[in-house]
Short mmCIF file of C-alpha atoms in Angstrom, two decimals:
data_model
loop_
_atom_site.label_atom_id
_atom_site.label_comp_id
_atom_site.label_asym_id
_atom_site.label_seq_id
_atom_site.Cartn_x
_atom_site.Cartn_y
_atom_site.Cartn_z
CA PRO Y 3 -5.57 39.50 70.79
CA LEU Y 4 -2.52 40.52 72.78
CA THR Y 5 -0.32 40.10 69.92
CA ILE Y 6 -2.43 42.60 67.92
CA ARG Y 7 -2.80 45.20 71.12
CA LEU Y 8 1.13 44.70 71.14
CA GLN Y 9 1.52 45.38 67.70
CA ALA Y 10 -0.80 48.73 67.72
CA LEU Y 11 1.41 49.93 70.68
CA GLU Y 12 4.62 49.58 68.76
CA LEU Y 13 3.30 51.57 65.73
CA ALA Y 14 1.86 54.14 68.21
CA GLY Y 15 5.66 54.51 69.23
CA ARG Y 16 7.19 54.53 66.05
CA ARG Y 17 5.12 57.29 65.07
CA ALA Y 18 4.69 59.14 67.73
CA LEU Y 19 0.99 59.55 68.11
CA GLY Y 20 0.45 61.71 70.60
CA SER Y 21 -3.15 61.98 70.42
CA LEU Y 22 -3.20 58.44 71.84
CA ARG Y 23 -1.02 59.24 74.79
CA SER Y 24 -3.94 59.13 77.37
CA ALA Y 25 -5.66 56.28 76.18
CA ILE Y 26 -2.10 54.17 76.37
CA ALA Y 27 -1.37 55.63 79.66
CA PRO Y 28 -3.28 53.32 81.50
CA LEU Y 29 -1.67 50.68 79.90
CA ALA Y 30 1.73 51.51 81.47
CA ARG Y 31 0.98 51.17 85.41
CA PRO Y 32 2.46 48.15 87.32
CA GLY Y 33 0.58 45.54 87.06
CA SER Y 34 -0.34 45.84 83.28
CA GLN Y 35 0.50 42.86 80.98
CA LEU Y 36 1.43 45.45 78.27
CA GLU Y 37 3.28 47.86 80.92
CA ALA Y 38 6.83 47.46 79.28
CA THR Y 39 5.51 47.98 75.51
CA ALA Y 40 3.38 50.71 77.28
CA LEU Y 41 5.97 52.56 78.57
CA ALA Y 42 8.22 52.23 75.73
CA THR Y 43 5.51 53.69 73.53
CA ILE Y 44 5.21 56.82 75.39
CA ALA Y 45 8.69 57.33 75.60
CA GLN Y 46 8.91 57.58 71.80
CA ILE Y 47 5.66 59.96 71.97
CA ASP Y 48 7.41 61.91 74.73
CA GLY Y 49 10.96 61.98 73.22
CA GLY Y 50 12.12 59.86 76.44
CA ILE Y 51 11.66 59.23 80.20
CA SER Y 52 12.81 61.64 82.55
CA LYS Y 53 15.53 61.10 85.31
CA SER Y 54 13.60 60.23 88.28
CA ALA Y 55 11.42 57.84 86.50
CA VAL Y 56 14.50 55.99 85.01
CA GLU Y 57 15.98 55.33 88.30
CA ALA Y 58 12.37 54.28 89.71
CA LEU Y 59 12.38 51.98 86.74
CA LEU Y 60 16.09 50.77 87.27
CA LEU Y 61 14.89 49.24 90.79
CA ARG Y 62 12.04 46.89 88.83
CA PRO Y 63 12.44 43.33 88.99
CA ASP Y 64 11.02 42.95 85.31
CA ALA Y 65 14.04 43.24 83.06
CA ALA Y 66 11.94 44.24 80.44
CA ILE Y 67 11.05 47.27 82.48
CA ARG Y 68 14.75 47.70 82.89
CA GLU Y 69 15.60 47.34 79.55
CA VAL Y 70 13.00 49.92 78.47
CA ALA Y 71 14.55 52.35 80.97
CA VAL Y 72 18.13 51.93 79.56
CA ARG Y 73 17.07 52.28 75.79
CA PHE Y 74 14.62 55.64 76.39
CA SER Y 75 16.90 57.07 78.98
CA GLY Y 76 18.39 59.82 76.99
CA ALA Y 77 20.67 61.83 79.56
CA GLY Y 78 19.00 60.05 82.49
CA ILE Y 79 21.75 57.09 82.80
CA ASP Y 80 25.52 58.70 82.46
CA ASP Y 81 28.14 56.87 80.92
CA ALA Y 82 29.07 55.11 84.28
CA ARG Y 83 25.75 53.85 85.16
CA LEU Y 84 25.65 52.34 81.61
CA GLU Y 85 29.13 50.57 82.23
CA ALA Y 86 27.69 49.07 85.48
CA LEU Y 87 24.47 47.87 84.04
CA MET Y 88 26.72 46.13 81.37
CA GLN Y 89 28.65 44.22 83.63
CA GLU Y 90 26.29 43.85 86.74
CA ASP Y 91 22.62 43.40 85.45
CA PRO Y 92 21.60 39.94 85.85
CA ALA Y 93 19.54 40.23 82.72
CA PRO Y 94 20.94 39.50 79.08
CA GLU Y 95 18.62 41.77 77.28
CA VAL Y 96 19.53 44.65 80.16
CA ARG Y 97 23.31 43.95 79.55
CA ALA Y 98 23.12 44.24 75.91
CA ALA Y 99 20.68 47.31 75.66
CA SER Y 100 23.25 48.88 78.03
CA LEU Y 101 26.01 47.80 75.78
CA GLU Y 102 24.11 49.60 72.55
CA ILE Y 103 23.40 52.61 74.42
CA LEU Y 104 27.02 53.09 75.62
CA MET Y 105 28.24 52.34 71.74
CA GLU Y 106 25.86 54.98 70.06
CA ARG Y 107 26.93 57.46 72.58
CA ARG Y 108 30.84 56.79 72.60
CA GLY Y 109 31.81 54.84 69.70
CA SER Y 110 35.33 53.81 69.67
CA ALA Y 111 35.87 55.43 73.06
CA ALA Y 112 33.57 52.66 74.51
CA LEU Y 113 35.64 49.67 73.08
CA ASP Y 114 37.56 49.23 76.15
CA ALA Y 115 34.27 48.90 78.49
CA ALA Y 116 32.67 46.69 75.76
CA LEU Y 117 35.66 44.11 74.78
CA PRO Y 118 34.57 42.42 78.11
CA LEU Y 119 31.22 41.26 77.17
CA LEU Y 120 32.23 39.58 74.23
CA PHE Y 121 33.09 36.55 77.36
CA ASP Y 122 29.45 37.22 78.92
CA PRO Y 123 28.00 34.18 79.54
CA ASP Y 124 24.94 34.67 77.66
CA PRO Y 125 24.69 34.38 73.60
CA LEU Y 126 22.27 37.32 73.33
CA VAL Y 127 25.12 39.63 75.11
CA THR Y 128 28.04 37.93 73.02
CA ARG Y 129 25.85 38.50 69.96
CA THR Y 130 25.65 42.13 70.55
CA ALA Y 131 29.06 42.61 71.60
CA SER Y 132 30.61 41.43 68.30
CA VAL Y 133 28.07 43.52 66.15
CA GLU Y 134 28.82 46.22 68.10
CA ILE Y 135 32.38 46.21 68.03
CA GLY Y 136 32.74 44.76 64.64
CA SER Y 137 30.63 47.84 63.65
CA LEU Y 138 33.96 49.82 64.74
CA GLY Y 139 35.52 48.92 61.45
CA SER Y 140 39.68 48.92 61.90
CA GLU Y 141 39.66 50.97 65.11
CA ALA Y 142 38.61 47.68 66.74
CA VAL Y 143 40.97 44.92 64.82
CA PRO Y 144 44.50 45.49 66.86
CA LYS Y 145 42.95 45.09 70.05
CA LEU Y 146 40.96 42.33 69.24
CA ARG Y 147 43.55 40.53 67.27
CA ARG Y 148 45.65 40.72 70.52
CA LEU Y 149 42.38 38.80 72.45
CA LEU Y 150 42.60 36.07 69.83
CA GLU Y 151 46.11 35.49 69.57
CA GLN Y 152 47.06 36.01 73.21
CA ARG Y 153 43.77 35.13 75.64
CA SER Y 154 44.03 31.99 77.56
CA PHE Y 155 40.88 29.58 77.14
CA ASP Y 156 39.89 26.32 77.84
CA ARG Y 157 37.28 26.01 74.64
CA ALA Y 158 37.69 27.45 71.38
CA ARG Y 159 33.95 28.57 71.13
CA GLU Y 160 34.67 31.06 74.15
CA LEU Y 161 37.05 33.11 71.57
CA ALA Y 162 34.13 32.88 68.83
CA PRO Y 163 32.71 36.33 69.50
CA VAL Y 164 36.18 38.40 69.09
CA ALA Y 165 36.51 36.05 65.83
CA PHE Y 166 33.14 37.02 64.29
CA ALA Y 167 33.70 40.75 65.56
CA MET Y 168 37.10 41.03 63.88
CA ALA Y 169 35.31 39.19 60.40
CA MET Y 170 32.59 42.08 60.70
CA ALA Y 171 35.43 44.89 61.23
CA GLY Y 172 35.92 45.06 57.27
CA PRO Y 173 38.70 44.13 55.17
CA GLU Y 174 41.49 44.95 58.05
CA GLY Y 175 39.75 42.51 60.07
CA ARG Y 176 39.21 39.53 57.76
CA SER Y 177 42.85 39.88 56.86
CA ALA Y 178 44.01 39.38 60.19
CA LEU Y 179 41.88 36.66 60.49
CA GLY Y 180 43.49 35.02 57.30
CA GLU Y 181 46.66 35.56 58.76
CA ILE Y 182 45.76 33.61 62.09
CA ALA Y 183 44.08 31.08 60.26
CA SER Y 184 47.07 30.34 58.30
CA SER Y 185 49.76 30.86 60.94
CA HIS Y 186 48.73 30.47 64.93
CA PRO Y 187 50.45 27.67 66.71
CA ASP Y 188 46.90 26.57 68.21
CA PRO Y 189 45.06 24.51 65.48
CA ARG Y 190 41.63 25.36 67.40
CA VAL Y 191 42.07 28.98 66.84
CA ARG Y 192 43.41 28.38 63.09
CA ARG Y 193 39.89 26.49 62.46
CA LEU Y 194 37.93 29.14 64.41
CA ALA Y 195 39.72 32.05 62.29
CA GLY Y 196 38.71 29.94 59.12
CA LEU Y 197 35.32 29.49 60.20
CA ALA Y 198 34.49 33.35 61.27
CA LEU Y 199 36.38 33.87 57.92
CA GLY Y 200 33.98 31.55 55.68
CA ARG Y 201 31.21 32.85 57.53
CA PHE Y 202 31.25 36.87 56.56
CA SER Y 203 32.58 36.19 53.51
CA GLY Y 204 29.73 34.31 52.09
CA ALA Y 205 31.80 30.97 51.59
CA PRO Y 206 29.92 27.78 52.49
CA HIS Y 207 30.11 26.93 56.50
#
């Protein structure tokens, strides 16, 4: 069954089972229903994907293939290209993967590039942005707070990823949310800050 074959490939990749590489290679050819997973497995066995192969894979229409190229690119994609993919790739999984790799490389230095993804139209990307930015801790709080307090919006839910990133940013972020929940002039923002505080402090939803 396909699911068993996928699991076997994923296991081979996690364990970098080089003895299976020659058997896996045919599954990574275009047209194979296992192509993306097989490519990822070979990348894990080989320790990455070559720059020339990355460039070719990024031109493919299949989003799963482009995501593999991003996740296993190593030095094959520079930071500027990752930022462009974050903003412009039509597939949310590719935008999210590009964000994760950029944050892994640059940490807080990627904050300004990452913040716009909190307002991405796809929830996968906004969730990823909340987690990645929140993981920066106190370094991210001033800019997140500025967004939450000053950005104009039509619907409170547009700012939900910002509030959740603040809640995940540690004590400083939650303290700032508490202040916003008690004193922001817009009741929608106050409710949103309170919701984020409840969700990430173990309080009832």
